[in-house]
CSV table of C-alpha atoms in Angstrom, one decimal:
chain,number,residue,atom,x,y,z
A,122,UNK,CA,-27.9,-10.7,-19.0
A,123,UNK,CA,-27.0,-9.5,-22.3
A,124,UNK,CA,-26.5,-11.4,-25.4
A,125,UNK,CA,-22.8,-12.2,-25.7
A,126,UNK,CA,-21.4,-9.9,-29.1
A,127,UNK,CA,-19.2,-12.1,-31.1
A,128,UNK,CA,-15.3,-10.8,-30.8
A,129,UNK,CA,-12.6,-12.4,-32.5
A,130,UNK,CA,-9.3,-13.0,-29.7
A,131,UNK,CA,-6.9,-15.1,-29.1
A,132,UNK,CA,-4.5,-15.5,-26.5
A,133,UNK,CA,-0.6,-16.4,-27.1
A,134,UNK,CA,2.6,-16.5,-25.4
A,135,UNK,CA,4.3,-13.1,-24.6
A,136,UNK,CA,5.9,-11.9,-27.9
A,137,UNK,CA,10.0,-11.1,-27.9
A,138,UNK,CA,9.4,-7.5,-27.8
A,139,UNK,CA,11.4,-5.2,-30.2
A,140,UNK,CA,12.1,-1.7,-30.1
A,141,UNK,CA,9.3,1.6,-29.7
A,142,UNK,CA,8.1,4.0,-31.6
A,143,UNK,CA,6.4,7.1,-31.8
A,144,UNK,CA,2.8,7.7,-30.0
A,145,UNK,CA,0.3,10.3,-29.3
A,146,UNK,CA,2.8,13.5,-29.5
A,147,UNK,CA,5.4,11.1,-31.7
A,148,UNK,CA,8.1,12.5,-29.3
A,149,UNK,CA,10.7,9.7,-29.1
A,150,UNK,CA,12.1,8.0,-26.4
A,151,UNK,CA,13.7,9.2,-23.3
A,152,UNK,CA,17.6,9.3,-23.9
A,153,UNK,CA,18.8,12.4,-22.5
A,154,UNK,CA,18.6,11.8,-19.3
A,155,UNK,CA,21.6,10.3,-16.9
A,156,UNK,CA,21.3,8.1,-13.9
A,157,UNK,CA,22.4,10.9,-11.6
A,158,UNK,CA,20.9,13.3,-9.3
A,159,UNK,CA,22.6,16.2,-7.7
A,160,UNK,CA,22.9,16.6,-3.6
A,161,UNK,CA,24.8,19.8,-2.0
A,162,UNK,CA,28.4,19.1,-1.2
A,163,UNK,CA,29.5,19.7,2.4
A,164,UNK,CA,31.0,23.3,1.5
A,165,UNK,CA,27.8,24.7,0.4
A,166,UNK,CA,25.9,23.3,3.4
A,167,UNK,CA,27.8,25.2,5.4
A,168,UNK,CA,27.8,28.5,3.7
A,169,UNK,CA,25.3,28.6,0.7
A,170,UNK,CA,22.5,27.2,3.3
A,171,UNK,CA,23.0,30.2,5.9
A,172,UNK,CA,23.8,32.9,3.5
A,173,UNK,CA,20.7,32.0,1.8
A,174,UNK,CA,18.6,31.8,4.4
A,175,UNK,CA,19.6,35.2,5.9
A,176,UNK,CA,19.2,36.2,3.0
A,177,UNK,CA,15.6,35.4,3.1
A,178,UNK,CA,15.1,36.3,6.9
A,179,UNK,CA,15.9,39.7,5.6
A,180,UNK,CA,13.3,39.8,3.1
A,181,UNK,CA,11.0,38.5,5.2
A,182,UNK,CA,11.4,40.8,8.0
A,183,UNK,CA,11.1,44.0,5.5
A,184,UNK,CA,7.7,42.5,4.5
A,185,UNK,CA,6.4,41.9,8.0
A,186,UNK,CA,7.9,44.5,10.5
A,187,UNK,CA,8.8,43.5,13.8
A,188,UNK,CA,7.1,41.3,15.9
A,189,UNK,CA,5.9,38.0,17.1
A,190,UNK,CA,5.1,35.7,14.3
A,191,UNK,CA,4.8,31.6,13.8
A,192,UNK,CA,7.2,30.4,11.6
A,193,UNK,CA,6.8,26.8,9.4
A,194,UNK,CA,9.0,25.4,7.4
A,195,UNK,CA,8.0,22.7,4.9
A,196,UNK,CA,10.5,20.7,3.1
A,197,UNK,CA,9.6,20.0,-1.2
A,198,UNK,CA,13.3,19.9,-2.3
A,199,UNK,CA,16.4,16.9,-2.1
A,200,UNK,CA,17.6,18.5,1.3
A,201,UNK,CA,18.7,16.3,3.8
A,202,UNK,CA,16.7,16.5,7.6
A,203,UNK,CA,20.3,18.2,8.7
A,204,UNK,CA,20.7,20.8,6.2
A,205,UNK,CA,16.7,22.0,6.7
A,206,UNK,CA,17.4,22.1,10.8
A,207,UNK,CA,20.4,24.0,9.8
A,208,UNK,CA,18.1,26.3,7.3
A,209,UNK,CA,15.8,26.8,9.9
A,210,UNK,CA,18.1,28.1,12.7
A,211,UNK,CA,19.7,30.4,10.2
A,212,UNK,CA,16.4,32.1,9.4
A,213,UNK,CA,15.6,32.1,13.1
A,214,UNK,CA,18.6,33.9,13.8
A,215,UNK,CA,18.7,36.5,11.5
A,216,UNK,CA,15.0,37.2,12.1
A,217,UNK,CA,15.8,37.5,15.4
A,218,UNK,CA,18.2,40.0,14.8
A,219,UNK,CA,15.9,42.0,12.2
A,220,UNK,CA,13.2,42.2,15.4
A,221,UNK,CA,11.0,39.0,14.1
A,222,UNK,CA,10.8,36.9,17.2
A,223,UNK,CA,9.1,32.9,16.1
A,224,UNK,CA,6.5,31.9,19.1
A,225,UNK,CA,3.3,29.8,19.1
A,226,UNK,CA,0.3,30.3,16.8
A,227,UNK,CA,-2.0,31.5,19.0
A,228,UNK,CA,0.7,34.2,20.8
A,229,UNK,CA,1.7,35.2,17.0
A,230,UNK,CA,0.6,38.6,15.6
A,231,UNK,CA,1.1,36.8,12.2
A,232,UNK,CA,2.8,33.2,10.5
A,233,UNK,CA,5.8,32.7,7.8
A,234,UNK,CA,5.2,29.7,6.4
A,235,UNK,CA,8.4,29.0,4.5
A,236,UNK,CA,8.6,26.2,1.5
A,237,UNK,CA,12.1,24.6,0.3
A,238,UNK,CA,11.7,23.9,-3.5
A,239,UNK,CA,13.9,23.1,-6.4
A,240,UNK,CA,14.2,23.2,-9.9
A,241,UNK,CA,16.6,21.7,-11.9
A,242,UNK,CA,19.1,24.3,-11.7
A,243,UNK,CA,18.7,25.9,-8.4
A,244,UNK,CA,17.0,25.8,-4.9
A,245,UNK,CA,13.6,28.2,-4.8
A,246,UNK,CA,12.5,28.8,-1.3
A,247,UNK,CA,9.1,31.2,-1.1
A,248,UNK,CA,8.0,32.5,2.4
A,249,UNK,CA,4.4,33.7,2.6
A,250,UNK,CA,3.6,36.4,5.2
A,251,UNK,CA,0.6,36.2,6.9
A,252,UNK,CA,-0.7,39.7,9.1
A,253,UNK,CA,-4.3,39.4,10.5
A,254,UNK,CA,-6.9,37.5,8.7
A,255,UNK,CA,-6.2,39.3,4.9
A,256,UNK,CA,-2.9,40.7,4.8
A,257,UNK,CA,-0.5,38.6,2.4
A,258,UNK,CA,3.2,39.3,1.4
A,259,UNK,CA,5.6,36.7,-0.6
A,260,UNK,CA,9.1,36.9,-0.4
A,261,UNK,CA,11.6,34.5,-2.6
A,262,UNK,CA,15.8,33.4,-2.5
A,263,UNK,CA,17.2,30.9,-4.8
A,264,UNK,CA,20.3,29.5,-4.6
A,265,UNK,CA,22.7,27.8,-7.5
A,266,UNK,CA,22.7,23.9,-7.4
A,267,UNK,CA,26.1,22.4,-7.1
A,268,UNK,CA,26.6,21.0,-10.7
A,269,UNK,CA,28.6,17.9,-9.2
A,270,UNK,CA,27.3,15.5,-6.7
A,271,UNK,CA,26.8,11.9,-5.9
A,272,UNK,CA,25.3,9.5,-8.6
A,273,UNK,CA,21.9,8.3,-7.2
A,274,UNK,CA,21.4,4.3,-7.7
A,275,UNK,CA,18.1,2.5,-6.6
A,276,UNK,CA,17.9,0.2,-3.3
A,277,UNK,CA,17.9,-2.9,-5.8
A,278,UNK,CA,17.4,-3.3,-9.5
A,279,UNK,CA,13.9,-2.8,-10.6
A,280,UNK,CA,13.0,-5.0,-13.7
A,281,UNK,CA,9.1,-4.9,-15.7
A,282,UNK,CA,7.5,-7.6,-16.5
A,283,UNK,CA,4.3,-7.5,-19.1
A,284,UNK,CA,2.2,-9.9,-19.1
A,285,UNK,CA,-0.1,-11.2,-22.3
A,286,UNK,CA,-3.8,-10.5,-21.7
A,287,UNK,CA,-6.2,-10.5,-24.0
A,288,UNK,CA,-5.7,-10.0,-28.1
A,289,UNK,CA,-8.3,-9.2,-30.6
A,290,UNK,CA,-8.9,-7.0,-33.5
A,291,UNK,CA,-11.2,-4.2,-32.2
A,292,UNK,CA,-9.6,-1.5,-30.5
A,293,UNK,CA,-9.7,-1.5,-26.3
A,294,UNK,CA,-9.2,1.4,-24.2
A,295,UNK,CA,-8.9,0.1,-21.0
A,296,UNK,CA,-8.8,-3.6,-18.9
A,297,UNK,CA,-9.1,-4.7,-15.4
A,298,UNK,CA,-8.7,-8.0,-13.7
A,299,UNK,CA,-11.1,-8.6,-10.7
A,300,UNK,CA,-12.4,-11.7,-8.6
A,301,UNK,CA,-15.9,-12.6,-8.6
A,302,UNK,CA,-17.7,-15.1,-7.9
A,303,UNK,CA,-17.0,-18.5,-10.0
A,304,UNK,CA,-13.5,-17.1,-10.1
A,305,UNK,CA,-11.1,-14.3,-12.0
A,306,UNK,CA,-12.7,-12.0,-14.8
A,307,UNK,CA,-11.0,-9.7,-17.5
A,308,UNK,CA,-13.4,-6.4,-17.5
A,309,UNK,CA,-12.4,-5.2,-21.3
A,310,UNK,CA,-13.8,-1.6,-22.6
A,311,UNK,CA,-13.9,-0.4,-26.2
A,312,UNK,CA,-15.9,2.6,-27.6
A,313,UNK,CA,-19.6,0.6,-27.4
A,314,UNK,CA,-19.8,-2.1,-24.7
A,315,UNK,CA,-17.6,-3.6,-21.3
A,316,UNK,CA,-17.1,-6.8,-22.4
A,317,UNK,CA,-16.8,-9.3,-19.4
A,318,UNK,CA,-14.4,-12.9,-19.9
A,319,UNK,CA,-14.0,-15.5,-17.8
A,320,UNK,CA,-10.8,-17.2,-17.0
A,321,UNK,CA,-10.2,-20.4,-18.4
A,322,UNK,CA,-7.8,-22.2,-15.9
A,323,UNK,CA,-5.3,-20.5,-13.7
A,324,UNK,CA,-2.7,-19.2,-15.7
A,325,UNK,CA,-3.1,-15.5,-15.9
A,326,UNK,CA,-2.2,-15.3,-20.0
A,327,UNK,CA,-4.3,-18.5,-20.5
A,328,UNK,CA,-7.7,-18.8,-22.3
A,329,UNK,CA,-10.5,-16.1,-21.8
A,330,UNK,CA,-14.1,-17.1,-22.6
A,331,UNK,CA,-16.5,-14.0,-23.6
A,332,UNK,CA,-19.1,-14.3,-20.7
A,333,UNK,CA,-21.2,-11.6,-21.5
A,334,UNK,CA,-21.4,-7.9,-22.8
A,335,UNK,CA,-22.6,-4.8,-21.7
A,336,UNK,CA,-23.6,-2.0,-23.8
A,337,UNK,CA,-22.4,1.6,-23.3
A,338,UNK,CA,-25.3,4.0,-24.1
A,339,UNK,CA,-24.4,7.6,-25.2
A,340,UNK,CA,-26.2,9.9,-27.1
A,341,UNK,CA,-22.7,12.6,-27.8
A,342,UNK,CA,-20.5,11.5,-30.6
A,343,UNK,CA,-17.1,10.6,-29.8
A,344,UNK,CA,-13.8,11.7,-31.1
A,345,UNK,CA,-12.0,10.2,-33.6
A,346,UNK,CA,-9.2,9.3,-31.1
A,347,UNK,CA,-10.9,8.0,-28.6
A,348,UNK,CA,-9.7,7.3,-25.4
A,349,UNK,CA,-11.8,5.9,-21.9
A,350,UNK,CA,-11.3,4.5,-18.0
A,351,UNK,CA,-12.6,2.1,-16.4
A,352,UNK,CA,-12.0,1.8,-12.7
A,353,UNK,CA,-13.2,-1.0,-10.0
A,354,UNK,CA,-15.1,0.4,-7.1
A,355,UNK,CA,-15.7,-1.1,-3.7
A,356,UNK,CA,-19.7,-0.4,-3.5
A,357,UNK,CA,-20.2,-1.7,-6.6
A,358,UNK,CA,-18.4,-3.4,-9.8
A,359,UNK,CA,-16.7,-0.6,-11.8
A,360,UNK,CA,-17.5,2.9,-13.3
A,361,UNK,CA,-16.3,3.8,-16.4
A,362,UNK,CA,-15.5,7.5,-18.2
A,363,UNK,CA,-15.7,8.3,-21.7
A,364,UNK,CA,-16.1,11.5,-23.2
A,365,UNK,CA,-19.0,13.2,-22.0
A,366,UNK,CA,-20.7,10.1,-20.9
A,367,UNK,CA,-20.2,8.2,-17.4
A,368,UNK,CA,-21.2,4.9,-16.7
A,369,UNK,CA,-22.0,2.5,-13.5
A,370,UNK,CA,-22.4,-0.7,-13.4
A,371,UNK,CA,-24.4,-3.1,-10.2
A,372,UNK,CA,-22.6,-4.9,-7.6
A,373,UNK,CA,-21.1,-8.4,-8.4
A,374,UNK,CA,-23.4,-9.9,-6.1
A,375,UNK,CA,-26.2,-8.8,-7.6
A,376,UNK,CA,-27.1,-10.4,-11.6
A,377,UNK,CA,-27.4,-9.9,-13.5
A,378,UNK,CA,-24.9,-7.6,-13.6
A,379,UNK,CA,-26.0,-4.4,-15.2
A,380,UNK,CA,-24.6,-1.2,-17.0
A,381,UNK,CA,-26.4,2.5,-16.3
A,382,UNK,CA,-24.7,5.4,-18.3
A,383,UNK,CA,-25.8,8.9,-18.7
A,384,UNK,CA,-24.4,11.8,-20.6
A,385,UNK,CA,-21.9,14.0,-17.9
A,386,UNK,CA,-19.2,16.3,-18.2
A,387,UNK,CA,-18.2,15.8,-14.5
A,388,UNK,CA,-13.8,15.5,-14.1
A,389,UNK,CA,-12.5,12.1,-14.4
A,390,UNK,CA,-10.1,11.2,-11.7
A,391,UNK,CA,-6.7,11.4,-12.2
A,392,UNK,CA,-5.6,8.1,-10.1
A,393,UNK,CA,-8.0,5.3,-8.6
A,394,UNK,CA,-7.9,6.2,-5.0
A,395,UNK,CA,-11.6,7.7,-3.7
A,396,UNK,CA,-10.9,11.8,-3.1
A,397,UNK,CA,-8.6,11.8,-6.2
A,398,UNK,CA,-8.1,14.7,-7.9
A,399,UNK,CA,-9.7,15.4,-11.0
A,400,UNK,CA,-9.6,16.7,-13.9
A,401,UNK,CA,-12.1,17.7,-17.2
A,402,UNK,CA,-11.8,15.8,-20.2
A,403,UNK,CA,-12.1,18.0,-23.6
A,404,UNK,CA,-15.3,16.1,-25.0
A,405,UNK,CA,-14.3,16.7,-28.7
A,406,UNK,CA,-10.6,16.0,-28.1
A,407,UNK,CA,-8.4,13.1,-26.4
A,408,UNK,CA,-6.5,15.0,-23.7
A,409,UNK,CA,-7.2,16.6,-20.0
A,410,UNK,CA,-8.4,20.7,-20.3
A,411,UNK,CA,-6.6,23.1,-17.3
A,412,UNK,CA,-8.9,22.9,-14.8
A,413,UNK,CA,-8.6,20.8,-11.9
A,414,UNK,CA,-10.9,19.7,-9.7
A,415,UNK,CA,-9.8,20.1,-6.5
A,416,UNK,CA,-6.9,21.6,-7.1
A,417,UNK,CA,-3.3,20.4,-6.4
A,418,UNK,CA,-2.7,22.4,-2.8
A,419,UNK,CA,-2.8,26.5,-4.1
A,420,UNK,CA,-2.5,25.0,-7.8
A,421,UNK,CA,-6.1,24.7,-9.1
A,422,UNK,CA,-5.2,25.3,-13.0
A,423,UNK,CA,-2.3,23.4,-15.0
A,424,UNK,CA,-1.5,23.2,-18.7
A,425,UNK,CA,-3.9,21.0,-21.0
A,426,UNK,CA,-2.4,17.5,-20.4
A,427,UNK,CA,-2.6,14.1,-22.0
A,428,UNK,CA,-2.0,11.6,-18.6
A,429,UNK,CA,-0.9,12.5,-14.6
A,430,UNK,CA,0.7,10.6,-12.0
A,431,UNK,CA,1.1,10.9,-8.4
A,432,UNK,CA,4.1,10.2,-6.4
A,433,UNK,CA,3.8,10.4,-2.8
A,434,UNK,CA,6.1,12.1,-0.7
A,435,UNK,CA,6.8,12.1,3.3
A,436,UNK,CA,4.8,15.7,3.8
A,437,UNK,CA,2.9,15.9,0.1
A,438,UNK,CA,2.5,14.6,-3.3
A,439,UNK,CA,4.5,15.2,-6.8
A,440,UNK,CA,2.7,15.3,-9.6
A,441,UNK,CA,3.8,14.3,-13.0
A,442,UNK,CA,2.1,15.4,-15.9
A,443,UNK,CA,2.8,14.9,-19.4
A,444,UNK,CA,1.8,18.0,-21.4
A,445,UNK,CA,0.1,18.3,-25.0
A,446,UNK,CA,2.9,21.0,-26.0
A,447,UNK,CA,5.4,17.8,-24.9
A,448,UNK,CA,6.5,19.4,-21.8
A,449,UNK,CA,6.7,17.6,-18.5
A,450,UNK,CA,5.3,19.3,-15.5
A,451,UNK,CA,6.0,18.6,-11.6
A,452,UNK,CA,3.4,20.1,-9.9
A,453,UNK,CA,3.9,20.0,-5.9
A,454,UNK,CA,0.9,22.2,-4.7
A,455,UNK,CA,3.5,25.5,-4.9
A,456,UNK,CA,5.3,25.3,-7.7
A,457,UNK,CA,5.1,23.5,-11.4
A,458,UNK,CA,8.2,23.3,-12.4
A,459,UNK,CA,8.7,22.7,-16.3
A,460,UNK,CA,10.6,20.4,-18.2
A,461,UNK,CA,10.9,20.5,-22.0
A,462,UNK,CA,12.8,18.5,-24.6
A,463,UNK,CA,12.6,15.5,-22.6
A,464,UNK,CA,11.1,13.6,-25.9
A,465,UNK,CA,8.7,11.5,-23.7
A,466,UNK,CA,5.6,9.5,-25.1
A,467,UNK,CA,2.5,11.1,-23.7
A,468,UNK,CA,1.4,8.1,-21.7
A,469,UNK,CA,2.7,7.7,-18.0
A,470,UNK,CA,1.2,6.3,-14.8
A,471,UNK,CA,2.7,5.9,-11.4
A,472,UNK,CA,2.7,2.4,-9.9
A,473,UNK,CA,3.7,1.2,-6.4
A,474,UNK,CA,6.1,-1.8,-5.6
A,475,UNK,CA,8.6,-2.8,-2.7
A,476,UNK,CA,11.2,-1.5,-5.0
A,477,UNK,CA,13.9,1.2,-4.4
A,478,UNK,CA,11.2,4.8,-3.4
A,479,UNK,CA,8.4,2.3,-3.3
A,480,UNK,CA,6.8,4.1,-6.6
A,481,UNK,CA,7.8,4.4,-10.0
A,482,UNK,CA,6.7,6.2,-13.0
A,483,UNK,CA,6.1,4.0,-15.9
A,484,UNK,CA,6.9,6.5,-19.4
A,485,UNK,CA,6.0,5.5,-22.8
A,486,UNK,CA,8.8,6.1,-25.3
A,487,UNK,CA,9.3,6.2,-28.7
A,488,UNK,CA,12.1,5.4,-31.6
A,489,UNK,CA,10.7,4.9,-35.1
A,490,UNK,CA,7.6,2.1,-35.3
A,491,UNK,CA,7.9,0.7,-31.9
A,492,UNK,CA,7.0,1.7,-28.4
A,493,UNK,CA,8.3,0.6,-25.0
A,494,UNK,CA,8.0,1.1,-21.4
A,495,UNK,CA,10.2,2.2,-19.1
A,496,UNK,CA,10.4,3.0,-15.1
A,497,UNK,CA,11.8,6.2,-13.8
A,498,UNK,CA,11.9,7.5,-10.2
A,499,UNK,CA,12.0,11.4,-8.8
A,500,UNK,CA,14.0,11.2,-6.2
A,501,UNK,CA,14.9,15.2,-6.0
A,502,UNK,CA,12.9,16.7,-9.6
A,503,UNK,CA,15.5,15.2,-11.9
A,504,UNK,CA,13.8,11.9,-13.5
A,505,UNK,CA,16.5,8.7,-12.9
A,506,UNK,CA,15.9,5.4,-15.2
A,507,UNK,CA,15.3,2.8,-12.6
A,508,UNK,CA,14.7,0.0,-15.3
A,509,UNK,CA,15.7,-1.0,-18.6
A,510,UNK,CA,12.7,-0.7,-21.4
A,511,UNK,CA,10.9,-3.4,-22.4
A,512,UNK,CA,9.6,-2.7,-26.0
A,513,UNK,CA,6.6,-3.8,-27.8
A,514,UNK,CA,5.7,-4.7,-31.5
A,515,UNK,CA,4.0,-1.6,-31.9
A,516,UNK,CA,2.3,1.5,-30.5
A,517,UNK,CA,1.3,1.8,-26.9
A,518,UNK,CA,-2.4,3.2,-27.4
A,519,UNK,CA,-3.6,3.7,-23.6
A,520,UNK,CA,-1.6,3.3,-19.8
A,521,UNK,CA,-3.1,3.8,-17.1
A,522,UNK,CA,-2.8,2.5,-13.6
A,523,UNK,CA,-4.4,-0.8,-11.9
A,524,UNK,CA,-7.6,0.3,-9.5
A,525,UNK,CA,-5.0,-1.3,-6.5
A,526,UNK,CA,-2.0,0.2,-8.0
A,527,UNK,CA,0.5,-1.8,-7.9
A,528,UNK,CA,0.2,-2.7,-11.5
A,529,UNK,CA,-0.7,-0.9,-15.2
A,530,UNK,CA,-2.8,-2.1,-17.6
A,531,UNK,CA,-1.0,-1.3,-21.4
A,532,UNK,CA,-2.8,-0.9,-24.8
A,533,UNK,CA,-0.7,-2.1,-27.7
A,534,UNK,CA,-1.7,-1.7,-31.5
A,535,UNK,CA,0.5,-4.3,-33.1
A,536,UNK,CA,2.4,-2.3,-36.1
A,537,UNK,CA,2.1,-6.0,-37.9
A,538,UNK,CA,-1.3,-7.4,-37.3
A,539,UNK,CA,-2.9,-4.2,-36.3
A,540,UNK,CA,-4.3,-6.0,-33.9
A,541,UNK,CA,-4.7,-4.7,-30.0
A,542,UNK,CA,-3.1,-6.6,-27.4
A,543,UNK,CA,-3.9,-5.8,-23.7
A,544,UNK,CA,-1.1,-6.4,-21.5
A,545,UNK,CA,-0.4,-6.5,-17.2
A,546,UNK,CA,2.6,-4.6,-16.7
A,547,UNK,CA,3.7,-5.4,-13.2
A,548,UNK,CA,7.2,-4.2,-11.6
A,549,UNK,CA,9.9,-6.8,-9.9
A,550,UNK,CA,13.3,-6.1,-7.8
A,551,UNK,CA,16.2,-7.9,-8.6
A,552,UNK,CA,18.6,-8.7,-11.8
């Protein structure tokens, strides 16, 4: 076992938290956006859907000819189950009439596979035509979204709730709660060691006692602004990522515990789960480079990014990613749709709850001095405020999600103290 480094903390009550300021980009906090998201109104349903989708028939059967092919139609958009059977029927028809008959897979000469997007201004729907093994053809509609519709309200109120940590003067990048044996541990990582505590009596925000410390060896310099991850594992303890360095530490069960690290520029992953996707870190810089590791369905290359979340839908999974230019991009495995001058804080991570979708994205935000927190859902690809923001005394330096998800783990460097103050941000329903 290591010899314990000597770290001044304390631990205190949560502060009354004030309002947020600028972070990373310095972009301000999210303002613009209304709690509303926009639905098709009967009337369009029953025209704009058809028309549409003859409309696309038609292009389709120009790009394949007649024949037998197998159609599949994949829903990404805010479309209702109804109004995509009633989509479908319409394309059958019409491609019926243009002599494209739908049958089986293995009786087809070729497949349409058909994808039901949005934007925020209009329905995209792209139909790839397959002929043979090589033979590819893409044909694409859109259709105008209603600019009225039905205000979108979650199943109940969703509130956040931080909770104190850990608070010392040398910065921290990441933090992870985990049971081992003799009871909880808080796993803290800064720039040269993991530093392991031990919990002091059973209030989560009470006393931690520095147990030991491991040292990160690295032979690469790191950036100035340095950011890292550290992640449980079921195998053994944790890994961590830093720039062009990875580390692994033994199981729990064995001790003493130990810390191997080696220089790598292998992807971090982008959320905790095992088969994540990844994505490469620039080593000199603090942000995510545009190559992905696997890829996000038929999207392998994105913008350079600061922080991603994933949001899980029925048939596939939204991606949120908060761009270095200060764009947001929803990336669904066909599309990335962008949205600029949303004035978001670069930090965001998805968390899951019983609440309203079941997952909400947590956004920094910024004012002036202060930053704060807030949760948004995606129910369609408009973001809705599903909380109000709970603010902090000072900069939110690192967010990223719990190993089990269901929480996030905040870095805050007090704008009075400039102290760091780790905090559990966990997500409640009700007033």
């Amino acid at each position: 076992m290591n010899k314990p480094r000597s770290i001044t903390r304390y631990n205190q009550p949560i502060p009354h938290m004030r309002a947020r300021t600028s972070s990373g980009l310095r972009l301000g906090w999210l303002t613009s956006f209304l709690l509303a998201t926009v639905f098709l109104p009967s009337s369009l349903c029953a025209s704009g859907l058809g028309d549409t989708a003859r409309q696309l028939a038609h292009k389709i059967a120009a790009a394949s000819g007649p024949g037998a092919f197998a159609l599949e139609v994949t829903n990404r958009s805010s479309l209702d189950e109804k109004s995509v059977r009633e989509v479908r029927s319409a394309l059958e028809a019409q491609l019926h009439v243009e002599g494209v008959h739908t049958t089986k897979a293995e009786q087809a000469m070729g497949t349409v596979e058909v994808v039901l997007s949005e934007s925020l201004r209009e329905y995209v729907w792209t139909a790839e035509i397959v002929i043979g093994s090589d033979e590819k053809r893409v044909a694409l509609v859109s259709l105008p979204r209603s600019p009225t519709g039905t205000s979108f309200a979650a199943a109940m109120p969703i509130v956040l709730k931080p909770t104190l940590l850990l608070a010392q003067e040398q910065p921290m990048l990441d933090v992870a709660l985990v049971e081992m044996p003799g009871g909880s541990r808080l796993l803290v990582l800064d720039e040269g060691a993991v530093a392991i505590y031990r919990q002091q009596g059973l209030n989560p925000a009470g006393r931690w006692e520095l147990e030991a410390s491991l040292p990160i060896a690295h032979s690469r310099t790191f950036p100035r602004d340095l950011r890292g991850r550290l992640l449980l594992r079921r195998d053994h303890l944790f890994d961590v990522y830093l720039p062009g360095t990875f580390c692994r530490s033994t199981s729990n069960a064995v001790a003493p515990l130990t810390l191997t690290c080696n220089d790598s520029d292998d992807p971090w992953p982008l959320t905790p789960e095992d088969g994540s996707v990844r994505a490469f870190f620039a080593g000199a810089r603090n942000f995510f480079t545009r190559a992905l590791s696997p890829g996000i369905g038929k999207v392998s290359n994105v913008p350079s990014f600061y922080s991603a979340a994933a949001l899980p839908r029925s048939s596939y999974t939204l991606w949120v990613l908060a761009a270095v230019d200060g764009s947001l991009h929803l990336v669904d495995g066909m599309m990335d749709q962008v949205i600029r001058g949303v004035k978001w804080g670069s930090d965001l991570a998805a968390v899951h709850s019983s609440c309203g979708t079941g997952t909400q994205l947590l956004i920094s935000g910024s004012d002036t001095e202060r930053d704060g927190l807030r949760a948004f859902e995606i129910p369609d690809r408009d973001p809705v405020a599903a909380s109000a923001a709970v603010e902090f005394d000072g900069r939110i330096v690192a967010l990223w999600p719990e190993s089990s998800g269901n929480n996030a783990a905040a870095i805050v460097k007090r704008k009075d103290t400039e102290w760091y103050e780790a905090y559990r941000v966990s997500i409640s329903c009700g007033n």
